CSV table of C-alpha atoms in Angstrom, one decimal:
chain,number,residue,atom,x,y,z
B,1,MET,CA,76.3,-36.3,30.2
B,2,ARG,CA,78.0,-38.7,32.6
B,3,PRO,CA,76.6,-39.4,35.9
B,4,ASN,CA,78.0,-37.5,38.7
B,5,PRO,CA,77.9,-38.5,42.4
B,6,LEU,CA,78.0,-35.0,43.3
B,7,SER,CA,75.3,-34.7,45.9
B,8,PHE,CA,76.9,-37.5,47.9
B,9,MET,CA,80.3,-35.9,47.6
B,10,LEU,CA,79.1,-32.5,49.0
B,11,GLU,CA,77.5,-34.2,51.9
B,12,LYS,CA,80.6,-36.3,52.8
B,13,LEU,CA,83.3,-33.9,52.0
B,14,ASN,CA,84.0,-32.4,55.5
B,15,ARG,CA,83.9,-35.9,57.1
B,16,TRP,CA,86.5,-37.2,54.7
B,17,ARG,CA,88.6,-34.2,55.3
B,18,GLN,CA,88.2,-34.3,59.0
B,19,PRO,CA,88.1,-37.9,60.1
B,20,PRO,CA,86.9,-38.9,63.7
B,21,GLY,CA,89.1,-40.2,66.5
B,22,ARG,CA,92.3,-42.3,66.4
B,23,SER,CA,90.8,-45.7,67.2
B,24,SER,CA,87.9,-45.3,64.8
B,25,ARG,CA,90.3,-43.9,62.3
B,26,ARG,CA,92.4,-47.0,62.3
B,27,ALA,CA,89.5,-49.2,62.0
B,28,SER,CA,87.9,-47.1,59.1
B,29,ARG,CA,91.2,-47.2,57.2
B,30,LEU,CA,91.3,-50.9,57.1
B,31,VAL,CA,87.8,-50.8,55.5
B,32,TRP,CA,88.8,-47.9,53.1
B,33,TRP,CA,91.9,-50.0,51.9
B,34,LEU,CA,89.4,-52.5,50.7
B,35,ALA,CA,87.2,-50.0,48.9
B,36,PRO,CA,87.1,-50.3,45.2
B,37,GLY,CA,88.7,-47.8,42.8
B,38,LEU,CA,91.9,-47.2,44.8
B,39,LEU,CA,93.8,-49.0,42.0
B,40,VAL,CA,96.1,-50.7,44.6
B,41,LYS,CA,94.5,-54.0,45.5
B,42,ARG,CA,94.3,-55.2,41.7
B,43,TRP,CA,98.0,-54.7,41.3
B,44,LEU,CA,98.9,-56.6,44.6
B,45,PHE,CA,96.8,-59.6,43.5
B,46,LEU,CA,98.4,-59.6,40.2
B,47,SER,CA,101.8,-59.5,41.7
B,48,ALA,CA,100.7,-62.5,43.8
B,49,ALA,CA,99.5,-64.2,40.6
B,50,GLY,CA,102.7,-63.7,38.9
B,51,VAL,CA,104.7,-65.3,41.8
B,52,LEU,CA,102.3,-68.2,41.6
B,53,MET,CA,102.8,-68.6,37.9
B,54,VAL,CA,106.7,-68.5,38.2
B,55,GLY,CA,106.5,-71.3,40.9
B,56,ILE,CA,104.3,-73.4,38.6
B,57,GLY,CA,106.5,-72.7,35.6
B,58,ILE,CA,109.5,-73.9,37.5
B,59,MET,CA,107.8,-77.1,38.7
B,60,ILE,CA,106.7,-78.0,35.1
B,61,TRP,CA,110.2,-77.3,33.9
B,62,LEU,CA,111.5,-79.9,36.5
B,63,ARG,CA,108.9,-82.4,35.4
B,64,LEU,CA,106.8,-82.0,38.5
B,65,THR,CA,109.2,-83.9,40.6
B,66,PRO,CA,109.3,-81.1,43.4
B,67,VAL,CA,105.5,-81.1,43.3
B,68,PHE,CA,105.3,-84.8,44.1
B,69,TYR,CA,107.8,-84.8,47.0
B,70,THR,CA,106.4,-81.5,48.4
B,71,GLY,CA,102.9,-82.8,48.4
B,72,GLN,CA,103.9,-86.0,50.1
B,73,VAL,CA,105.8,-84.1,52.8
B,74,ILE,CA,102.9,-81.5,53.4
B,75,GLY,CA,100.4,-84.4,53.5
B,76,ALA,CA,102.4,-86.3,56.0
B,77,ALA,CA,102.8,-83.2,58.1
B,78,LEU,CA,99.1,-82.4,58.0
B,79,ARG,CA,98.0,-85.9,58.9
B,80,LEU,CA,100.4,-85.9,61.9
B,81,PHE,CA,99.2,-82.4,63.1
B,82,THR,CA,95.4,-83.2,62.7
B,83,THR,CA,96.1,-86.4,64.7
B,84,TYR,CA,96.7,-84.2,67.8
B,85,VAL,CA,94.7,-81.1,66.8
B,86,PRO,CA,91.1,-81.6,65.4
B,87,ASN,CA,90.4,-80.3,62.1
B,88,TYR,CA,87.7,-77.8,63.2
B,89,VAL,CA,90.4,-76.2,65.3
B,90,SER,CA,93.5,-76.5,63.1
B,91,GLY,CA,91.5,-75.3,59.9
B,92,PRO,CA,90.2,-71.9,61.1
B,93,LEU,CA,93.7,-71.6,63.1
B,94,GLY,CA,95.6,-72.0,59.8
B,95,ILE,CA,93.3,-69.6,58.0
B,96,LEU,CA,93.7,-66.9,60.8
B,97,LEU,CA,97.4,-67.4,60.7
B,98,GLY,CA,97.5,-66.9,56.8
B,99,LEU,CA,95.4,-63.7,57.1
B,100,ALA,CA,97.6,-62.3,59.8
B,101,LEU,CA,100.7,-63.0,57.5
B,102,ILE,CA,98.9,-61.3,54.6
B,103,LEU,CA,97.9,-58.3,56.6
B,104,TRP,CA,101.2,-57.9,58.2
B,105,GLY,CA,103.1,-58.2,54.9
B,106,GLN,CA,100.8,-55.7,53.1
B,107,SER,CA,100.9,-53.2,56.0
B,108,ARG,CA,104.8,-53.3,56.0
B,109,THR,CA,104.6,-52.8,52.2
B,110,VAL,CA,102.3,-49.8,52.7
B,111,GLY,CA,104.6,-48.4,55.3
B,112,VAL,CA,107.7,-48.5,53.3
B,113,ILE,CA,105.9,-46.8,50.3
B,114,THR,CA,104.6,-44.2,52.8
B,115,ASP,CA,108.2,-43.6,54.3
B,116,VAL,CA,109.4,-42.8,50.8
B,117,LEU,CA,106.4,-40.6,49.6
B,118,ILE,CA,105.0,-39.1,52.9
B,119,PRO,CA,107.6,-40.0,55.7
B,120,GLY,CA,106.1,-41.2,59.0
B,121,GLN,CA,102.4,-40.9,58.3
B,122,GLU,CA,100.6,-43.9,56.7
B,123,GLU,CA,97.1,-42.2,57.2
B,124,GLU,CA,98.0,-39.4,54.9
B,125,LEU,CA,98.7,-41.9,52.1
B,126,LEU,CA,95.3,-43.4,52.2
B,127,ASP,CA,93.8,-39.8,52.4
B,128,ALA,CA,95.8,-39.0,49.2
B,129,LEU,CA,94.4,-41.9,47.5
B,130,LEU,CA,90.8,-41.3,48.5
B,131,THR,CA,91.1,-37.7,47.6
B,132,GLN,CA,92.6,-38.4,44.2
B,133,ARG,CA,89.9,-40.9,43.5
B,134,ARG,CA,87.2,-38.5,44.6
B,135,LEU,CA,88.5,-35.6,42.6
B,136,SER,CA,89.2,-37.4,39.5
B,137,ARG,CA,85.4,-38.3,39.4
B,138,GLY,CA,84.4,-34.6,39.8
B,139,PRO,CA,82.6,-32.7,37.0
B,140,LYS,CA,84.6,-31.0,34.1
B,141,ILE,CA,84.5,-27.5,35.2
B,142,VAL,CA,85.5,-24.4,32.9
B,143,VAL,CA,85.9,-21.1,34.6
B,144,VAL,CA,86.3,-18.0,32.5
B,145,GLY,CA,87.7,-14.7,34.1
B,146,GLY,CA,90.9,-13.2,35.5
B,147,GLY,CA,92.1,-11.3,38.6
B,148,THR,CA,91.8,-12.1,42.3
B,149,GLY,CA,88.1,-13.1,41.8
B,150,LEU,CA,89.1,-16.1,39.6
B,151,SER,CA,91.9,-17.3,41.8
B,152,ASN,CA,89.6,-17.1,44.9
B,153,LEU,CA,87.0,-19.2,43.2
B,154,LEU,CA,89.7,-21.8,42.1
B,155,ARG,CA,90.8,-22.2,45.7
B,156,GLY,CA,87.4,-23.5,46.6
B,157,LEU,CA,86.6,-25.5,43.6
B,158,LYS,CA,89.8,-27.6,43.6
B,159,HIS,CA,88.4,-29.4,46.7
B,160,TYR,CA,85.5,-30.8,44.5
B,161,SER,CA,87.1,-31.7,41.3
B,162,SER,CA,90.5,-32.0,39.7
B,163,ASN,CA,88.9,-31.6,36.2
B,164,ILE,CA,89.2,-27.7,36.3
B,165,THR,CA,90.1,-25.5,33.4
B,166,ALA,CA,90.7,-21.9,34.0
B,167,ILE,CA,90.5,-19.7,30.9
B,168,VAL,CA,92.4,-16.5,31.8
B,169,THR,CA,92.7,-13.0,30.3
B,170,VAL,CA,96.1,-11.8,29.0
B,171,ALA,CA,95.2,-8.2,28.5
B,172,ASP,CA,96.9,-6.7,31.6
B,173,ASP,CA,99.4,-4.0,30.9
B,174,GLY,CA,100.0,-2.5,34.4
B,175,GLY,CA,102.4,-3.3,37.3
B,176,SER,CA,105.0,-6.1,37.0
B,177,SER,CA,103.1,-7.9,34.1
B,178,GLY,CA,102.9,-4.8,32.1
B,179,ARG,CA,106.6,-4.0,32.6
B,180,LEU,CA,107.6,-7.6,31.5
B,181,ARG,CA,105.2,-7.2,28.5
B,182,ARG,CA,106.9,-4.0,27.4
B,183,GLU,CA,110.5,-4.8,28.1
B,184,ILE,CA,110.8,-8.5,27.1
B,185,GLY,CA,107.7,-9.0,24.9
B,186,VAL,CA,106.0,-11.9,26.9
B,187,LEU,CA,102.4,-12.1,27.4
B,188,PRO,CA,101.3,-10.8,30.8
B,189,PRO,CA,101.7,-13.6,33.5
B,190,GLY,CA,100.0,-12.1,36.5
B,191,ASP,CA,96.7,-13.5,36.4
B,192,ILE,CA,97.9,-16.8,35.2
B,193,ARG,CA,100.4,-16.8,38.1
B,194,ASN,CA,97.5,-16.3,40.7
B,195,CYS,CA,95.6,-19.2,39.1
B,196,LEU,CA,98.4,-21.5,39.2
B,197,SER,CA,99.2,-20.9,42.9
B,198,ALA,CA,95.5,-21.2,43.7
B,199,LEU,CA,95.3,-24.7,42.2
B,200,ALA,CA,98.5,-26.0,43.5
B,201,ASP,CA,98.6,-28.6,46.3
B,202,GLU,CA,100.9,-26.4,48.5
B,203,GLU,CA,98.9,-23.4,48.0
B,204,LYS,CA,99.7,-21.3,51.0
B,205,LEU,CA,103.5,-21.4,50.6
B,206,LEU,CA,103.5,-21.2,46.8
B,207,THR,CA,101.0,-18.2,47.0
B,208,GLU,CA,103.5,-16.4,49.3
B,209,LEU,CA,106.4,-17.1,47.0
B,210,PHE,CA,104.6,-16.3,43.8
B,211,LYS,CA,103.4,-12.9,45.3
B,212,TYR,CA,106.7,-11.9,46.8
B,213,ARG,CA,108.0,-8.7,45.3
B,214,PHE,CA,111.4,-7.6,45.2
B,215,GLU,CA,112.2,-4.4,47.0
B,216,ALA,CA,115.8,-3.9,45.9
B,217,GLY,CA,118.1,-4.6,42.9
B,218,SER,CA,118.4,-2.9,39.7
B,219,GLY,CA,115.6,-3.7,37.5
B,220,LEU,CA,114.0,-6.1,40.0
B,221,VAL,CA,112.2,-3.6,42.1
B,222,GLY,CA,108.4,-4.1,42.0
B,223,HIS,CA,108.6,-7.4,40.1
B,224,SER,CA,107.0,-10.5,41.7
B,225,PHE,CA,108.7,-13.9,41.8
B,226,GLY,CA,106.0,-15.5,40.1
B,227,ASN,CA,105.9,-13.4,37.0
B,228,LEU,CA,109.6,-13.7,36.7
B,229,PHE,CA,109.1,-17.5,37.0
B,230,LEU,CA,106.6,-17.8,34.2
B,231,THR,CA,108.7,-15.3,32.0
B,232,ALA,CA,111.7,-17.4,32.3
B,233,MET,CA,109.7,-20.7,31.6
B,234,SER,CA,108.3,-19.0,28.6
B,235,GLU,CA,111.7,-18.2,27.2
B,236,ILE,CA,112.9,-21.9,28.0
B,237,THR,CA,109.8,-23.6,26.5
B,238,GLY,CA,109.1,-21.2,23.6
B,239,ASP,CA,105.7,-19.7,24.5
B,240,LEU,CA,103.4,-19.0,27.4
B,241,GLU,CA,101.1,-22.1,26.8
B,242,GLN,CA,104.1,-24.5,27.1
B,243,ALA,CA,105.4,-22.6,30.1
B,244,ILE,CA,102.1,-23.0,32.0
B,245,ALA,CA,101.9,-26.8,31.1
B,246,ALA,CA,105.5,-27.3,32.4
B,247,SER,CA,104.8,-25.1,35.5
B,248,SER,CA,101.6,-26.9,36.4
B,249,LYS,CA,103.7,-30.3,36.5
B,250,VAL,CA,106.3,-28.9,38.6
B,251,LEU,CA,103.9,-27.3,41.1
B,252,ALA,CA,101.3,-30.3,41.2
B,253,VAL,CA,98.5,-28.2,39.9
B,254,ARG,CA,94.9,-29.7,40.1
B,255,GLY,CA,93.4,-29.0,36.7
B,256,GLN,CA,94.8,-26.6,34.0
B,257,VAL,CA,95.2,-23.0,33.4
B,258,ILE,CA,95.0,-21.7,29.8
B,259,PRO,CA,95.3,-18.1,28.4
B,260,SER,CA,92.3,-17.1,26.3
B,261,THR,CA,94.6,-16.2,23.4
B,262,LEU,CA,98.3,-16.0,22.6
B,263,SER,CA,97.9,-12.8,20.6
B,264,ASP,CA,99.3,-9.7,22.2
B,265,VAL,CA,96.0,-8.0,22.6
B,266,GLN,CA,95.4,-4.4,24.0
B,267,LEU,CA,92.1,-3.4,25.5
B,268,TRP,CA,90.4,-0.1,24.2
B,269,ALA,CA,87.4,1.6,25.7
B,270,GLU,CA,85.0,4.3,24.3
B,271,LEU,CA,83.7,6.5,27.2
B,272,ASP,CA,80.6,8.5,27.7
B,273,ASN,CA,82.3,11.7,26.7
B,274,GLY,CA,83.5,10.5,23.4
B,275,ARG,CA,87.1,9.8,24.4
B,276,ARG,CA,88.7,6.6,23.4
B,277,ILE,CA,91.3,5.0,25.8
B,278,VAL,CA,93.7,2.2,24.9
B,279,GLY,CA,95.3,0.1,27.6
B,280,GLU,CA,93.8,-2.0,30.4
B,281,SER,CA,95.3,-0.1,33.2
B,282,LYS,CA,94.3,3.3,31.9
B,283,ILE,CA,90.7,2.4,31.6
B,284,ALA,CA,89.8,2.4,35.2
B,285,GLU,CA,92.0,5.4,35.8
B,286,ALA,CA,89.6,7.5,33.4
B,287,ARG,CA,86.9,7.3,36.0
B,288,ARG,CA,84.2,7.6,33.2
B,289,ARG,CA,81.2,5.3,32.2
B,290,ILE,CA,82.2,2.9,29.5
B,291,VAL,CA,79.9,2.8,26.5
B,292,HIS,CA,81.8,0.3,24.2
B,293,ILE,CA,85.0,-1.9,24.7
B,294,GLY,CA,87.1,-4.0,22.3
B,295,CYS,CA,90.6,-5.0,21.6
B,296,LEU,CA,93.5,-4.6,19.3
B,297,PRO,CA,94.0,-6.7,17.1
B,298,PRO,CA,90.2,-7.4,16.8
B,299,ASN,CA,89.0,-11.0,17.0
B,300,PRO,CA,92.1,-12.7,18.4
B,301,PRO,CA,92.2,-16.4,17.9
B,302,ALA,CA,91.6,-18.8,20.8
B,303,LEU,CA,93.8,-21.4,21.8
B,304,PRO,CA,92.5,-24.9,20.5
B,305,LYS,CA,93.0,-26.4,24.0
B,306,ALA,CA,90.6,-23.9,25.4
B,307,ILE,CA,88.0,-24.7,22.8
B,308,ARG,CA,88.3,-28.4,23.6
B,309,ALA,CA,87.9,-27.7,27.2
B,310,ILE,CA,84.7,-25.9,26.6
B,311,GLU,CA,83.3,-28.6,24.4
B,312,ASP,CA,84.0,-31.2,27.0
B,313,ALA,CA,82.8,-29.3,29.9
B,314,ASP,CA,80.0,-30.3,32.2
B,315,TYR,CA,79.8,-26.9,33.8
B,316,ILE,CA,80.8,-23.4,32.8
B,317,ILE,CA,81.4,-20.6,35.2
B,318,ILE,CA,81.9,-16.9,34.1
B,319,GLY,CA,83.6,-14.7,36.6
B,320,PRO,CA,83.9,-13.5,39.4
B,321,GLY,CA,86.4,-10.5,38.4
B,322,SER,CA,86.5,-7.0,37.3
B,323,LEU,CA,83.8,-6.7,34.7
B,324,TYR,CA,85.5,-4.8,31.9
B,325,THR,CA,89.2,-5.7,32.6
B,326,SER,CA,89.1,-9.4,33.7
B,327,ILE,CA,85.9,-10.9,32.3
B,328,VAL,CA,85.1,-9.0,29.0
B,329,PRO,CA,88.6,-9.5,27.5
B,330,ASN,CA,88.0,-13.2,27.3
B,331,LEU,CA,84.7,-12.7,25.6
B,332,LEU,CA,86.3,-10.5,22.9
B,333,VAL,CA,87.8,-13.8,21.5
B,334,PRO,CA,84.9,-14.9,19.1
B,335,GLU,CA,85.9,-18.6,19.1
B,336,LEU,CA,85.5,-18.6,22.9
B,337,VAL,CA,82.1,-17.1,22.8
B,338,LYS,CA,80.8,-19.3,20.0
B,339,ALA,CA,81.9,-22.4,22.0
B,340,ILE,CA,80.3,-21.3,25.2
B,341,ALA,CA,77.1,-20.4,23.5
B,342,ALA,CA,76.9,-23.8,21.8
B,343,GLN,CA,77.1,-25.8,24.9
B,344,ARG,CA,74.0,-27.2,26.5
B,345,VAL,CA,75.4,-27.6,30.1
B,346,PRO,CA,74.6,-25.4,33.3
B,347,ARG,CA,76.2,-22.0,32.7
B,348,ILE,CA,76.3,-19.3,35.5
B,349,TYR,CA,77.7,-15.9,35.9
B,350,VAL,CA,79.2,-14.9,39.3
B,351,CYS,CA,78.4,-11.3,39.9
B,352,ASN,CA,80.6,-9.0,41.9
B,353,ILE,CA,79.7,-8.1,45.5
B,354,MET,CA,80.6,-4.3,45.1
B,355,THR,CA,80.9,-2.0,42.2
B,356,GLU,CA,84.4,-1.1,41.2
B,357,PRO,CA,85.8,2.6,40.7
B,358,GLY,CA,86.4,3.6,37.2
B,359,GLU,CA,84.5,0.5,35.8
B,360,THR,CA,81.0,0.0,37.3
B,361,GLU,CA,80.1,2.8,39.6
B,362,GLY,CA,76.4,2.7,40.1
B,363,PHE,CA,75.9,-0.8,38.3
B,364,SER,CA,73.2,-3.1,39.3
B,365,VAL,CA,73.2,-6.9,38.7
B,366,SER,CA,71.2,-6.2,35.4
B,367,ASP,CA,73.8,-3.6,34.3
B,368,HIS,CA,76.4,-6.4,34.7
B,369,ILE,CA,74.4,-8.7,32.6
B,370,ARG,CA,73.6,-6.1,29.9
B,371,ALA,CA,77.4,-5.2,29.6
B,372,LEU,CA,78.4,-8.9,29.1
B,373,ASP,CA,75.6,-9.4,26.6
B,374,SER,CA,76.7,-6.4,24.8
B,375,ALA,CA,80.4,-7.4,24.7
B,376,CYS,CA,79.9,-10.8,23.2
B,377,GLY,CA,76.7,-10.3,21.4
B,378,GLN,CA,75.2,-13.5,22.5
B,379,TYR,CA,73.3,-15.2,25.4
B,380,LEU,CA,76.1,-17.0,27.4
B,381,PHE,CA,74.6,-17.9,30.7
B,382,ASP,CA,71.5,-19.2,32.2
B,383,ALA,CA,71.8,-18.0,35.8
B,384,VAL,CA,73.5,-15.4,38.0
B,385,LEU,CA,74.7,-15.9,41.5
B,386,VAL,CA,74.5,-12.9,43.7
B,387,GLN,CA,75.3,-12.0,47.4
B,388,LYS,CA,72.3,-12.4,49.5
B,389,THR,CA,72.9,-9.8,52.2
B,390,PRO,CA,74.6,-6.6,52.1
B,391,PRO,CA,78.0,-6.0,53.9
B,392,ALA,CA,78.3,-4.3,57.3
B,393,GLU,CA,77.6,-0.8,57.6
B,394,ALA,CA,81.3,0.0,58.4
B,395,ILE,CA,82.3,-1.7,55.2
B,396,VAL,CA,79.8,0.2,53.1
B,397,ARG,CA,81.0,3.5,54.6
B,398,HIS,CA,84.6,2.5,53.8
B,399,TYR,CA,83.8,1.9,50.2
B,400,ALA,CA,81.7,4.9,49.8
B,401,GLN,CA,84.9,7.0,50.3
B,402,GLU,CA,85.9,5.7,46.8
B,403,GLY,CA,82.5,6.3,45.4
B,404,VAL,CA,81.4,2.7,45.2
B,405,GLY,CA,79.0,0.4,47.0
B,406,PRO,CA,77.2,-2.8,46.9
B,407,VAL,CA,75.9,-4.2,43.8
B,408,ILE,CA,72.1,-3.9,44.0
B,409,LEU,CA,69.9,-6.8,42.8
B,410,ASP,CA,67.2,-5.3,40.5
B,411,ARG,CA,65.4,-8.6,40.5
B,412,GLN,CA,62.6,-7.9,37.8
B,413,ALA,CA,65.2,-6.7,35.3
B,414,VAL,CA,67.4,-9.8,35.8
B,415,ILE,CA,64.3,-12.0,35.3
B,416,GLU,CA,63.4,-10.0,32.2
B,417,SER,CA,66.9,-10.7,30.8
B,418,GLY,CA,66.0,-14.4,30.9
B,419,ARG,CA,68.3,-15.4,33.8
B,420,ARG,CA,67.6,-17.3,36.9
B,421,ILE,CA,68.8,-15.6,40.2
B,422,ILE,CA,70.6,-17.6,42.8
B,423,ALA,CA,71.1,-15.6,46.0
B,424,ALA,CA,73.5,-17.0,48.7
B,425,ASN,CA,75.8,-15.7,51.4
B,426,ILE,CA,79.1,-16.2,49.6
B,427,MET,CA,80.8,-13.1,51.1
B,428,GLU,CA,83.9,-12.9,53.3
B,429,GLU,CA,84.2,-9.6,55.4
B,430,ARG,CA,87.9,-8.8,56.1
B,431,SER,CA,89.5,-6.9,58.9
B,432,ASP,CA,90.6,-4.1,56.6
B,433,LEU,CA,87.0,-3.3,55.8
B,434,THR,CA,87.0,-4.9,52.4
B,435,VAL,CA,84.9,-7.9,51.1
B,436,ARG,CA,85.8,-10.8,48.9
B,437,HIS,CA,84.1,-14.0,47.7
B,438,HIS,CA,84.6,-16.7,50.2
B,439,PRO,CA,86.4,-19.6,48.3
B,440,ASP,CA,84.7,-22.5,50.1
B,441,HIS,CA,81.2,-21.0,50.4
B,442,LEU,CA,81.4,-19.8,46.8
B,443,ALA,CA,82.4,-23.2,45.5
B,444,ARG,CA,79.8,-25.1,47.7
B,445,VAL,CA,77.0,-22.9,46.5
B,446,LEU,CA,78.1,-23.4,42.7
B,447,LEU,CA,78.5,-27.2,43.0
B,448,ARG,CA,75.1,-27.5,44.8
B,449,TRP,CA,73.3,-25.6,42.0
B,450,TYR,CA,75.2,-27.6,39.5
B,451,SER,CA,74.1,-30.9,41.1
B,452,ARG,CA,70.4,-29.8,41.2
B,453,THR,CA,70.3,-28.6,37.5
B,454,GLN,CA,72.5,-30.9,35.6
B,455,ARG,CA,69.6,-33.2,34.9
B,456,VAL,CA,67.9,-30.4,33.0
B,457,TRP,CA,70.5,-30.5,30.1
B,458,PRO,CA,70.8,-33.7,27.9
């Protein structure tokens, strides 16, 4: 595994993102422009060398005549100048004047570039270069899941690495995605839309745009703009994979989003009362315990790009997300499961904070683990990340009205499953009495665990 300066990056991230006062900022930026790895200075020096070579070439072509006379003139001028100004004064003065001209010229060059790319703010150009260098050196992370849990995680991870691959389920058949799937025949774009907006540079505006749902118009009511955008791109490019790649370029996405399969899969579930249900949206509505889950057609093929991303990964994260409708559908693709199981890198499962109605009522952490092991039939992760402290009492009462509650950590059962437990406060309590994984806290804990354990794997 290639070396990763991740611990240093975690310690310095906030300071890089929030520099000190204006005077110290200006001085520090002069130093940062000289830092290696920005890929700026080498090309400026190369350009200067090119100008010098052109001048030498012209002089040689003219048989060095200009060199002779120019040398004589410059020599006479220097002798005259040093007659009145001692060399111990004129020498340093000339060096300082030359450096001043170089700095002035380069700062004006940077200013012109900044005015074109980022009008009026030179500091942001340097920040962009430093950020690009830092993120490009981040670990190769593969995240497997779907739903709002996955997009929340991606919002945090993109501040630590641009080498992120999100492998997303395409089993959704409800809402706007389900309508497009039935009426047009495209794969459901909803979870992919959320991941693209989470990884985009202009995340806030793009998220609002992609989430916008039409409230009027024949056939448009209920559809989100992001779903229609990806559907149109699929029609233009030929398939969803190409549509995602094209959209990622347009939206300046950090990393890549890949569907787990391009097959038109449908989930089915066998319930504890013997009933068999087909359709992802109907499984949660049944409000019964799931005994077994699968998909039609069985054993769908994985995208080769997803397999390559897993094989190249430095770190694999499973979840968070709805257990049976966001995470398990990806693990019903045998090639993905085989690729993850074969990887000798840190692998971790992010467990949900609360149980979910119609899917995991009464589930503990070990129940989630057993469900994943049963769905894929293999040992896929080495550790599980759980919320350390329970939510506020008011939030617990609010969830109890729907018959769900916090996911209880049954520590001994988890240890017996062969998994290591990482407990941390990664929860965000919202004003509407709901909880979610906090994007920044979750990403920080995951990257800290990775930096501490990556040396264990060869």
